[in-house]
Short mmCIF file of C-alpha atoms in Angstrom, two decimals:
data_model
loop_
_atom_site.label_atom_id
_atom_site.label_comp_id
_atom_site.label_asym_id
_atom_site.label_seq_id
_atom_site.Cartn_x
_atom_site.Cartn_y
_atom_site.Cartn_z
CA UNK A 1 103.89 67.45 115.53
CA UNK A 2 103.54 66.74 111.69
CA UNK A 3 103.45 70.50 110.98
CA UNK A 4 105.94 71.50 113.78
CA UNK A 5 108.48 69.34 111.58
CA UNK A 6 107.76 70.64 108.22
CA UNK A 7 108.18 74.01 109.43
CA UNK A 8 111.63 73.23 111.02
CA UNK A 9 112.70 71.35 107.61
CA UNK A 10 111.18 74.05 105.60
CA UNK A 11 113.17 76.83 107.54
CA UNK A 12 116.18 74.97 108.03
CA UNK A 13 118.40 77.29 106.81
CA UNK A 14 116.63 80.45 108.54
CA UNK A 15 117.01 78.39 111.61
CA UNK A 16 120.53 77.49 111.27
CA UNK A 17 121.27 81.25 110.51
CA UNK A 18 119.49 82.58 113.38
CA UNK A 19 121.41 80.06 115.69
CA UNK A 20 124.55 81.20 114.24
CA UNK A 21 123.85 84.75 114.25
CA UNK A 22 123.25 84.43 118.01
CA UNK A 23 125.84 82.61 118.95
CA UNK A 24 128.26 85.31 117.45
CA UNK A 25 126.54 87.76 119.10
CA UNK A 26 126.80 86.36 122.27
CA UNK A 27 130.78 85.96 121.56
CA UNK A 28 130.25 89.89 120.72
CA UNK A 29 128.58 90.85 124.14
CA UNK A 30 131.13 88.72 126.04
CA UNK A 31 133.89 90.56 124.12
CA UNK A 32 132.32 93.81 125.33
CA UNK A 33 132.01 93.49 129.11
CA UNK A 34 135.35 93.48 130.44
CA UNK A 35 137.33 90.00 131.32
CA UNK A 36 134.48 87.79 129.82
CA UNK A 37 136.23 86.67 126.16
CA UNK A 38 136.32 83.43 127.32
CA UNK A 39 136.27 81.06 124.29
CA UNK A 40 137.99 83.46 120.96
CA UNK A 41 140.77 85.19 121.71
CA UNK A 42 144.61 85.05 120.25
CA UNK A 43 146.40 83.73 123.28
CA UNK A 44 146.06 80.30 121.82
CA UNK A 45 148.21 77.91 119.83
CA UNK A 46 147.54 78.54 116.45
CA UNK A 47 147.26 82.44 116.27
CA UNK A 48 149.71 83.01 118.72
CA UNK A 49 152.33 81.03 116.79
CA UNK A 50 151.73 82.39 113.41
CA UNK A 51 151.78 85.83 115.14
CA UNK A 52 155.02 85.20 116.63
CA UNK A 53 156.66 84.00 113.74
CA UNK A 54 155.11 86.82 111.41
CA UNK A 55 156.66 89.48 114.19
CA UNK A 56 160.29 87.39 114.20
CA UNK A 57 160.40 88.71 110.39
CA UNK A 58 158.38 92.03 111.37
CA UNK A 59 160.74 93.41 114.14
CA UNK A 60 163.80 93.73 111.83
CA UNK A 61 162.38 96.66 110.26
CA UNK A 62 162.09 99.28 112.66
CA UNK A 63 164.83 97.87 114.47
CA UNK A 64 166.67 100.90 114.04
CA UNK A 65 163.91 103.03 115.67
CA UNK A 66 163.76 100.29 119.19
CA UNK A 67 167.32 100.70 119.75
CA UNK A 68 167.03 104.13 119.88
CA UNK A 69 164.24 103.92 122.33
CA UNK A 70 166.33 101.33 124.49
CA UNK A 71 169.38 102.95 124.30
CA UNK A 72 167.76 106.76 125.36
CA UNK A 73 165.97 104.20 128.60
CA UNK A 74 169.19 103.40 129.43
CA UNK A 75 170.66 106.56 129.63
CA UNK A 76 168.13 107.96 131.76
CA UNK A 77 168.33 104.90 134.04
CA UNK A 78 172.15 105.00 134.43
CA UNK A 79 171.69 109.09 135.05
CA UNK A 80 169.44 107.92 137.79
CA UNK A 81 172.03 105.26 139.35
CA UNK A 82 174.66 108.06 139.00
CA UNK A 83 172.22 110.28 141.21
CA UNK A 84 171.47 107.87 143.69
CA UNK A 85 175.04 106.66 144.05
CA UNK A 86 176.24 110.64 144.98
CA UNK A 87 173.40 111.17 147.22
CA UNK A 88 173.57 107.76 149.37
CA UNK A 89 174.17 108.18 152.86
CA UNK A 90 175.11 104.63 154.71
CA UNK A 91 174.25 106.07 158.15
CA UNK A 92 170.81 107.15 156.46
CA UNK A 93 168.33 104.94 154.30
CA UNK A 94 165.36 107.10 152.92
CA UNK A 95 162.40 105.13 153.01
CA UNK A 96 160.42 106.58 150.39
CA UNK A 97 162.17 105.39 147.73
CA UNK A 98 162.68 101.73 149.04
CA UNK A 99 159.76 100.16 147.42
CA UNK A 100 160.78 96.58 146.54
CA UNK A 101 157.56 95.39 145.68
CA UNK A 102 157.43 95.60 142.01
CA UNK A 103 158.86 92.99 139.91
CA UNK A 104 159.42 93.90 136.24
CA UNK A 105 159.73 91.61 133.42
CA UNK A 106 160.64 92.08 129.88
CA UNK A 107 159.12 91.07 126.74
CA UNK A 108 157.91 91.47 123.37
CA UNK A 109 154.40 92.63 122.03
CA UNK A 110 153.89 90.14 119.27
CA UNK A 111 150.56 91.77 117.65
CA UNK A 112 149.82 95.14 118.12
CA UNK A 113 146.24 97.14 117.15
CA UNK A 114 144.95 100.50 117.49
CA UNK A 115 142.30 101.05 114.61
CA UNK A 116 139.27 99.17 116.49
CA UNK A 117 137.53 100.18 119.46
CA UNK A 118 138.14 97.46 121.75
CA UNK A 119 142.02 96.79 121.15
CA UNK A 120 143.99 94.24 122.51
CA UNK A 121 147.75 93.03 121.94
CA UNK A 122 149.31 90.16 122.12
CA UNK A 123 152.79 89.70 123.96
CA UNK A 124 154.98 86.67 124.14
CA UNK A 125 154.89 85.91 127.80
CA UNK A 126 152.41 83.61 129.43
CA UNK A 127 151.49 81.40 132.91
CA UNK A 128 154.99 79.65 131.73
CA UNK A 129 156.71 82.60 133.20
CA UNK A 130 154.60 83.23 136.19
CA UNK A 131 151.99 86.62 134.02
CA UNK A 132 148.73 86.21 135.64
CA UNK A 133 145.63 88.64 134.97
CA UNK A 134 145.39 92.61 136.18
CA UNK A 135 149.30 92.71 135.56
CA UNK A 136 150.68 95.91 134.02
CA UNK A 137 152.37 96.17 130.68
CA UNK A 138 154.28 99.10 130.52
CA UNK A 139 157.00 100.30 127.26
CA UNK A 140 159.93 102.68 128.36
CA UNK A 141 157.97 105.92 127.40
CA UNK A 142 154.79 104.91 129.72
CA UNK A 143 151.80 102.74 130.25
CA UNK A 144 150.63 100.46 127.60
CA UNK A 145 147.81 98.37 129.30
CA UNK A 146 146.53 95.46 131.61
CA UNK A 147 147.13 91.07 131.03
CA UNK A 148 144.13 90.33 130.01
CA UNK A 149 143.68 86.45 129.26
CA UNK A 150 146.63 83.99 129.71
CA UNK A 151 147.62 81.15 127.57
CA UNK A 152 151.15 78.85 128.45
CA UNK A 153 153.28 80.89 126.35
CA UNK A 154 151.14 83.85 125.06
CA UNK A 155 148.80 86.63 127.28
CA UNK A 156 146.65 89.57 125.64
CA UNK A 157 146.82 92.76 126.68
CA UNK A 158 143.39 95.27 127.12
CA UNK A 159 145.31 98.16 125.53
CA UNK A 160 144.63 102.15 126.91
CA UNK A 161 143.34 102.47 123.63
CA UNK A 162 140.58 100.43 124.39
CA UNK A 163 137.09 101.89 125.05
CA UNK A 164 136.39 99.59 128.32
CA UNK A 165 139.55 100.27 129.89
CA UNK A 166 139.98 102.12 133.02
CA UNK A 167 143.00 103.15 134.51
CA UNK A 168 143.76 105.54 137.71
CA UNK A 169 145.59 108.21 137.02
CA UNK A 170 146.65 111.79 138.21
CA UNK A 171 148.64 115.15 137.82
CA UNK A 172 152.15 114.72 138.55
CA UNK A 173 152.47 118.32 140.14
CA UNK A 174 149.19 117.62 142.96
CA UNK A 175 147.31 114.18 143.81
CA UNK A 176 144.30 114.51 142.45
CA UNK A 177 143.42 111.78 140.79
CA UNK A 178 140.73 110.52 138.01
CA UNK A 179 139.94 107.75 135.61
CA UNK A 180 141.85 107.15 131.89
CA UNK A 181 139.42 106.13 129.26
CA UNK A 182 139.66 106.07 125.71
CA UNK A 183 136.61 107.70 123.54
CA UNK A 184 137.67 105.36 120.49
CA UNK A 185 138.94 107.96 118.28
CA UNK A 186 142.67 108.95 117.92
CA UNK A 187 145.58 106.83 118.97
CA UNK A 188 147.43 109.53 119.77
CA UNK A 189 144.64 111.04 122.80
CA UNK A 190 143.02 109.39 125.74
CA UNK A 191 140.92 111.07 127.94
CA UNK A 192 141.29 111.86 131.87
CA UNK A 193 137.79 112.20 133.44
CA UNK A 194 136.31 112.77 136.66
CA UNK A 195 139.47 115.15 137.72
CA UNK A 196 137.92 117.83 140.33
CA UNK A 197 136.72 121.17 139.31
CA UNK A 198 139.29 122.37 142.09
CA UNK A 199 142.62 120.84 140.51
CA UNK A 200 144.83 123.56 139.04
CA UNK A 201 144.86 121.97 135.28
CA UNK A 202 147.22 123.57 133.19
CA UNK A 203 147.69 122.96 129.26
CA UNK A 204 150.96 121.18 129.14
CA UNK A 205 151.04 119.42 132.22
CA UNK A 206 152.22 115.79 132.81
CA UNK A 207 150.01 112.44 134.03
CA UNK A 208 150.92 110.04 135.77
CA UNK A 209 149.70 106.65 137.22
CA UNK A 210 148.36 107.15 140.73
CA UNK A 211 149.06 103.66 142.37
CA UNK A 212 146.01 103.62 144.05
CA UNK A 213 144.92 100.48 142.18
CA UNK A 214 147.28 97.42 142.67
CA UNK A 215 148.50 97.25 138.75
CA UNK A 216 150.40 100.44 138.39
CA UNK A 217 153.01 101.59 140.69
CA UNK A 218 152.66 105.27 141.34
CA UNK A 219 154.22 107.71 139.00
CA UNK A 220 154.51 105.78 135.69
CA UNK A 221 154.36 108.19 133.01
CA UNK A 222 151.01 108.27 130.75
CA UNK A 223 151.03 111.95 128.70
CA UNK A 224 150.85 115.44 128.53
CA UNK A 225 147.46 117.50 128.84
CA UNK A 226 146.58 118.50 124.97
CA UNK A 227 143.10 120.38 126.15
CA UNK A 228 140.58 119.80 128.93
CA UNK A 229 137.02 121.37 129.41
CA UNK A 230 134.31 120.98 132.13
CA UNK A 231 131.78 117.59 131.81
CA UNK A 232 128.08 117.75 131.47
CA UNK A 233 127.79 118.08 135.70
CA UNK A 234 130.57 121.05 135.64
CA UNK A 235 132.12 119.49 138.55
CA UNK A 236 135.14 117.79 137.03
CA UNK A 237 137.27 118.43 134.55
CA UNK A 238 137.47 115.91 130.83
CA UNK A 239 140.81 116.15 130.09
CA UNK A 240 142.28 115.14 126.71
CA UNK A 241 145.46 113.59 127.42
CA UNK A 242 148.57 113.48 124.47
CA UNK A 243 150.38 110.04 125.03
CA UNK A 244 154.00 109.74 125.47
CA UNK A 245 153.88 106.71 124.13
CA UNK A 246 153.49 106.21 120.10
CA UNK A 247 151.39 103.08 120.35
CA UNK A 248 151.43 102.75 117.12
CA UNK A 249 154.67 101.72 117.22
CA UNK A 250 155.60 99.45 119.82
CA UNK A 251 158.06 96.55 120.44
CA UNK A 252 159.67 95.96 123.74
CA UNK A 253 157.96 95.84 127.04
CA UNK A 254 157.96 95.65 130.81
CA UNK A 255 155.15 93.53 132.72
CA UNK A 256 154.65 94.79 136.11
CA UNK A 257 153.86 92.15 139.05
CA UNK A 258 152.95 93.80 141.97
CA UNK A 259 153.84 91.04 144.79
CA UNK A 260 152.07 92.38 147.16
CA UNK A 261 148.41 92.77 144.83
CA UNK A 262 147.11 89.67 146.94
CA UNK A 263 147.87 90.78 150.00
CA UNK A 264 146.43 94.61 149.50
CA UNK A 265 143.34 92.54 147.89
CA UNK A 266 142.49 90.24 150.84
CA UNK A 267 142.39 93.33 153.20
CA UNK A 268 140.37 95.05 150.89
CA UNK A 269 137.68 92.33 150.62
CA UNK A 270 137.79 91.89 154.24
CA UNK A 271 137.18 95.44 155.04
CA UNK A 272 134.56 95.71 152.28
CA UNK A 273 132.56 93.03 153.98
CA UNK A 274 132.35 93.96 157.30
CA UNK B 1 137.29 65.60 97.35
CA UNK B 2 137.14 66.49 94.03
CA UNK B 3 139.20 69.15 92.96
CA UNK B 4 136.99 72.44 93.15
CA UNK B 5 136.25 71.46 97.04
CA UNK B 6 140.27 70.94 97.18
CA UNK B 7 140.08 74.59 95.50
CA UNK B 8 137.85 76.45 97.91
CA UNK B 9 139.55 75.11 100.72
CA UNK B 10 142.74 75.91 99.37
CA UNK B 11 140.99 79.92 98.73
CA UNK B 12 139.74 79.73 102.69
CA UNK B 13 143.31 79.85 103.97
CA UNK B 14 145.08 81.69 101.87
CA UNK B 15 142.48 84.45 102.33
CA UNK B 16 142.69 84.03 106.01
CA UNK B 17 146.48 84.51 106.02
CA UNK B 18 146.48 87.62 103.67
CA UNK B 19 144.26 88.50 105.95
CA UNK B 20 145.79 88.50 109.25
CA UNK B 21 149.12 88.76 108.43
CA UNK B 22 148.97 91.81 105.89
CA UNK B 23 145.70 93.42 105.52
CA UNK B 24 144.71 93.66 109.07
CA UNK B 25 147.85 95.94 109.56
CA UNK B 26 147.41 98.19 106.86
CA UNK B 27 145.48 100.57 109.04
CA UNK B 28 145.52 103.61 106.45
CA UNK B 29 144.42 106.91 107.74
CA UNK B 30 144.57 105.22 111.30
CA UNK B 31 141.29 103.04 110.90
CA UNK B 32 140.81 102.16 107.07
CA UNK B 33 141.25 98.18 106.47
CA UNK B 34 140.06 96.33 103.32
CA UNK B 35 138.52 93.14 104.32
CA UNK B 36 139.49 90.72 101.39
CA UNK B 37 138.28 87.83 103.00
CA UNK B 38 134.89 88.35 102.13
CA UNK B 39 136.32 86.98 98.68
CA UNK B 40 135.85 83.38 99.98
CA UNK B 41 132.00 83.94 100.50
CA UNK B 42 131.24 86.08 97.11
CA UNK B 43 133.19 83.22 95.18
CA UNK B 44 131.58 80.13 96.69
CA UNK B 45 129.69 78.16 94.05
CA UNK B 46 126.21 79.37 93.38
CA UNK B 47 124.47 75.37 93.44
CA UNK B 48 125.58 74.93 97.35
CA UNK B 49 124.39 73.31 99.94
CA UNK B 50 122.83 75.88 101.91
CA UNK B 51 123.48 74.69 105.43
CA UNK B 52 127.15 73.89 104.71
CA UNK B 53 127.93 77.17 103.14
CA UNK B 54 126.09 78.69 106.39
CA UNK B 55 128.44 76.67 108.71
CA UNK B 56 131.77 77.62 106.61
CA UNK B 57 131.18 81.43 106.72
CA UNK B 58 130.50 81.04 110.45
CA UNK B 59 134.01 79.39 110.79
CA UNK B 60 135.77 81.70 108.25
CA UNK B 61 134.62 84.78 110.41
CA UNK B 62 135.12 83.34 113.58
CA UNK B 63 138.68 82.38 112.36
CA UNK B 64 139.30 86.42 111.73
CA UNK B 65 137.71 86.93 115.07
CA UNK B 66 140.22 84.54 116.56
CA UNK B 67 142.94 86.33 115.24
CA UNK B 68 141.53 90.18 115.58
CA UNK B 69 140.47 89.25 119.22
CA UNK B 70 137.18 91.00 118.27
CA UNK B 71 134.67 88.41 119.86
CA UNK B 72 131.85 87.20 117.36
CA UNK B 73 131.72 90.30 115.23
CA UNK B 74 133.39 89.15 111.78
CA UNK B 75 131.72 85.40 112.24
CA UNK B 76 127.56 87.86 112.44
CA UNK B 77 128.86 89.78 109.57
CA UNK B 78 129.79 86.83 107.74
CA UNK B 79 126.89 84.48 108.58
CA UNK B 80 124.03 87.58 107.28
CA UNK B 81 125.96 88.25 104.01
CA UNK B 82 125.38 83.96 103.00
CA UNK B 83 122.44 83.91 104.34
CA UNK B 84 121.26 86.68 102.41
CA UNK B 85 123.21 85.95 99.39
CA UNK B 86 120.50 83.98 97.17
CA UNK B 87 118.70 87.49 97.49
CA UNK B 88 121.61 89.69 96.25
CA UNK B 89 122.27 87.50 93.41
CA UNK B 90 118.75 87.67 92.22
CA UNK B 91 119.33 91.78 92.40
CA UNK B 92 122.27 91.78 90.79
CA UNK B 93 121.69 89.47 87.90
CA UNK B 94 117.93 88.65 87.74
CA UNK B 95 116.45 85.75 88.17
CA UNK B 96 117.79 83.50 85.83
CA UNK B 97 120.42 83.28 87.92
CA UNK B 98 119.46 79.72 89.26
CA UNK B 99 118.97 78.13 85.77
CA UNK B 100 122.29 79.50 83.83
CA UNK B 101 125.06 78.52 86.26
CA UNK B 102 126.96 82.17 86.15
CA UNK B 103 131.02 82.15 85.87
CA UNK B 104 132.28 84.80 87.56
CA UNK B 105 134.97 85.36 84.80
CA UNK B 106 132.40 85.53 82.33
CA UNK B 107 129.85 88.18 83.57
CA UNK B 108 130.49 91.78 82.34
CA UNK B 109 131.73 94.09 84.78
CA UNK B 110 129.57 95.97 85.65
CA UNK B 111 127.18 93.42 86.65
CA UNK B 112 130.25 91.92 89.16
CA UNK B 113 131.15 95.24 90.57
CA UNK B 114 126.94 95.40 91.87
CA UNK B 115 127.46 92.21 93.20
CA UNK B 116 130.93 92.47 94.97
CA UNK B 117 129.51 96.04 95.80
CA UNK B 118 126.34 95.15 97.31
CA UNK B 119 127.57 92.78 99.42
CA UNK B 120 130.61 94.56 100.74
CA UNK B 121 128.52 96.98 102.44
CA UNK B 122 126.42 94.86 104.25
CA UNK B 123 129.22 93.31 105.50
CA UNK B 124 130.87 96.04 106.82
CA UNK B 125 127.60 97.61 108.02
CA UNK B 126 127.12 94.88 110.12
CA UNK B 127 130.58 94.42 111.25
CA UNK B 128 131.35 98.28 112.05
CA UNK B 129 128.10 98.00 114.15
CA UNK B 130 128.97 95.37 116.22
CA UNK B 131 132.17 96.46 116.49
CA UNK B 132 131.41 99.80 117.47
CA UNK B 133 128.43 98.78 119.71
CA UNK B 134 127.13 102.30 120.54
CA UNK B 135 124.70 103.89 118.80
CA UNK B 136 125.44 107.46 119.68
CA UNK B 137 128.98 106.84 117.57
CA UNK B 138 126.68 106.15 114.83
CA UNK B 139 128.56 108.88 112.52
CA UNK B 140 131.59 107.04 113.54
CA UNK B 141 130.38 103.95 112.50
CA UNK B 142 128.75 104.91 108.96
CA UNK B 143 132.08 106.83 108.67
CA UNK B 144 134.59 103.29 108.87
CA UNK B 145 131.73 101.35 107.19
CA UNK B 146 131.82 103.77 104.44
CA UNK B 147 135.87 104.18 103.78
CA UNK B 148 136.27 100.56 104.52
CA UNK B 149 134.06 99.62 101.78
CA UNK B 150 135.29 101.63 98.91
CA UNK B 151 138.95 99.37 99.55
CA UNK B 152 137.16 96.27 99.97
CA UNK B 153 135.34 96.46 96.93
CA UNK B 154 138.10 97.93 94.70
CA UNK B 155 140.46 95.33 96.15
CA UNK B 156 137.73 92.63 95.66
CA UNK B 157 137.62 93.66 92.30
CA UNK B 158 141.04 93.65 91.46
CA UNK B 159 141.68 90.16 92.43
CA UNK B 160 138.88 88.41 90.87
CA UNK B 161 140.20 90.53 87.67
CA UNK B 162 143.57 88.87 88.00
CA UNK B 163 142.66 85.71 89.08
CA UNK B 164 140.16 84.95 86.22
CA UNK B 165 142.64 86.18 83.49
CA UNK B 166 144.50 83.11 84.06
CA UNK B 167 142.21 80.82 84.02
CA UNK B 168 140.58 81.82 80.37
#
């Protein structure tokens, strides 16, 4: 017993280290499998406020630039209102486009990152207005990423350009659809895997969300193709996507609620278990 | 609370801040950041209190962490560079380093940029490997750890060279 506590006073630092160096680690794993960062993260109090009021000061220089962006989104939604106002019939209501189930909300991405390999943002929305996890955050040029962890007032966002996110998506011209990924590289390129080998991929072509998961309506643009090759099996294609989207410069935001995502989700547990 | 504790806690902040609010954002060449904060740990007095310095770089990374959202990685990378710190200052100024109580403003340059150096890529080794988490991006990693380091340490450098100046 004697010698047991000599030892522990004699490597009391070593000890202490160890402890330390595993308890960071295990913050570390956590942070790595996907919805686990329980304890650190910025939604809180502290680093949420200072981020806020760092980005009140930030956003007034590219101002100039978000107008722009807001001002082109408007124009292309009031061309759209000007088409479906000349093609309305009142004896005739065309049920694919009446999809009332998506609810968007805007806001404001707070603190934004794209040089690590697990990025996540921070916008300035929380449980206060109703943002609950596996929520889409979307700018006006295309997807951004999924609500991660909520706070009251704050929620983080697992960016695209984040290597454990996963995102359906597919060609806009045919439905076949694969999985978005991001190899940790470029912010400019994600990649599109598990695409079938029988998809006519063209160079140039445009990607879209698929809607098959309950986050993304369908058709919510993502990029262009930049290059795509054959995988390992040489049964699908890995497709290097261009994004629409400069993420590393973005301000204003849309959350997506899908207000049906329980309903879809009950069914889909129920049918899994029988 | 004597005024040199009042001092260091007064450094821990302020490097935080710089931190998070400018240096974290500098992103040059799309991943390149200096980490400056590293500062706190290279300039803690060398008589310590082992445990307590131990404990203070745990918080100081996991306060980055907090604010990078990067889970535990800054608060490992911290915690390895103290504890191994008794052993770098041995290399880097023999070891008579225990008896002499060193200044940092009075050691010649050279000696300081070993020092500053030596640490900084542990650091970042450590960091950029936890970060990364994959060892098949290994080239990926040695790559940020690398580019990372050359702006940590001249920035390092550059402060304590201003900040000493005033205090002659």
């Amino acid at each position: 017993m004697q010698q047991i506590l000599n030892f522990i006073i004699r490597n009391k630092a070593f000890l202490l280290y160890l402890l330390l160096f595993s308890v960071a680690l295990l913050f570390t794993i956590q942070n790595h499998s996907y919805h686990k960062s329980k304890f650190i993260n910025s939604a809180n109090f502290v680093s949420g406020g200072i981020y806020d009021q760092l980005n009140t000061v930030d956003q007034y220089f590219d101002l100039k630039v978000q107008n722009e962006n807001l001002v082109e989104e408007n124009a292309r939604l009031r061309n759209q209102i000007e088409a479906i106002e000349t093609t309305t019939d009142s004896t005739f209501i065309d049920t694919t486009n009446f999809d009332g189930s998506f609810l968007f909300k805007p806001t404001r991405i707070v603190k934004n990152s794209y040089s690590a390999s697990t990025n996540i943002l921070l916008i300035d929305k929380g449980e206060a207005d109703s943002i609950k996890q596996d929520f889409g955050l979307i700018s006006p040029k295309g997807v951004i990423g999924i609500v991660d962890k909520t706070s009251d007032n704050y929620a983080t966002i697992i960016s695209i350009l984040n290597t454990k996110s996963r995102i359906s998506a597919q060609l806009k011209s045919t439905n076949h659809f694969g999985t978005l990924t991001w190899d940790g590289k470029s912010p400019e390129f994600v990649q599109l895997i598990d695409i079938p080998k029988i998809a006519p991929v063209q160079v140039g072509d445009t990607i879209v969300t698929s809607g098959r998961s309950v986050i993304f309506p369908k058709g919510i643009l993502i990029g262009t193709i930049e290059d795509y090759k054959l995988d390992a099996a040489e049964n699908n294609y890995e497709i290097s996507v261009k994004l629409f989207n400069d993420m590393t410069n973005i301000e204003h935001a849309y959350i997506i609620e899908h207000l049906d995502a329980p309903e879809i989700n009950n069914l889909l547990n129920l049918s899994n278990e029988q | 609370m004597n005024n040199s504790t009042l001092l260091h806690i007064f450094r821990f902040v302020i490097l935080v801040l710089v931190q998070v609010v400018v240096l974290n954002h500098i992103n040059f060449l799309g991943y390149i950041n200096p980490y400056l904060y590293i500062l706190f740990i290279v300039l803690y007095p060398i008589k310590n209190n082992r445990l307590l310095f131990l404990l203070f770089s745990f918080l100081l990374g996991l306060t980055i962490d907090m604010f990078s959202d990067s889970g535990g990685v800054h608060a490992a990378a911290c915690v390895s560079i103290t504890y191994l710190r008794p052993l770098i200052l041995k290399w880097s100024f023999g070891s008579a380093y225990e008896h002499n109580s060193i200044k940092f403003n009075t050691i010649e340059f050279g000696t300081k940029l070993l020092y500053i150096s030596i640490l900084t890529l542990i650091h970042h080794c450590i960091l950029f490997l936890l970060e990364v988490f994959n060892f098949s991006e290994i080239i990926l990693t040695l790559q940020k750890t690398l580019f990372s380091s050359i702006f940590t340490i001249l920035l390092c450098t550059i402060v304590t060279i201003i900040f000493s100046k005033r205090s002659k």
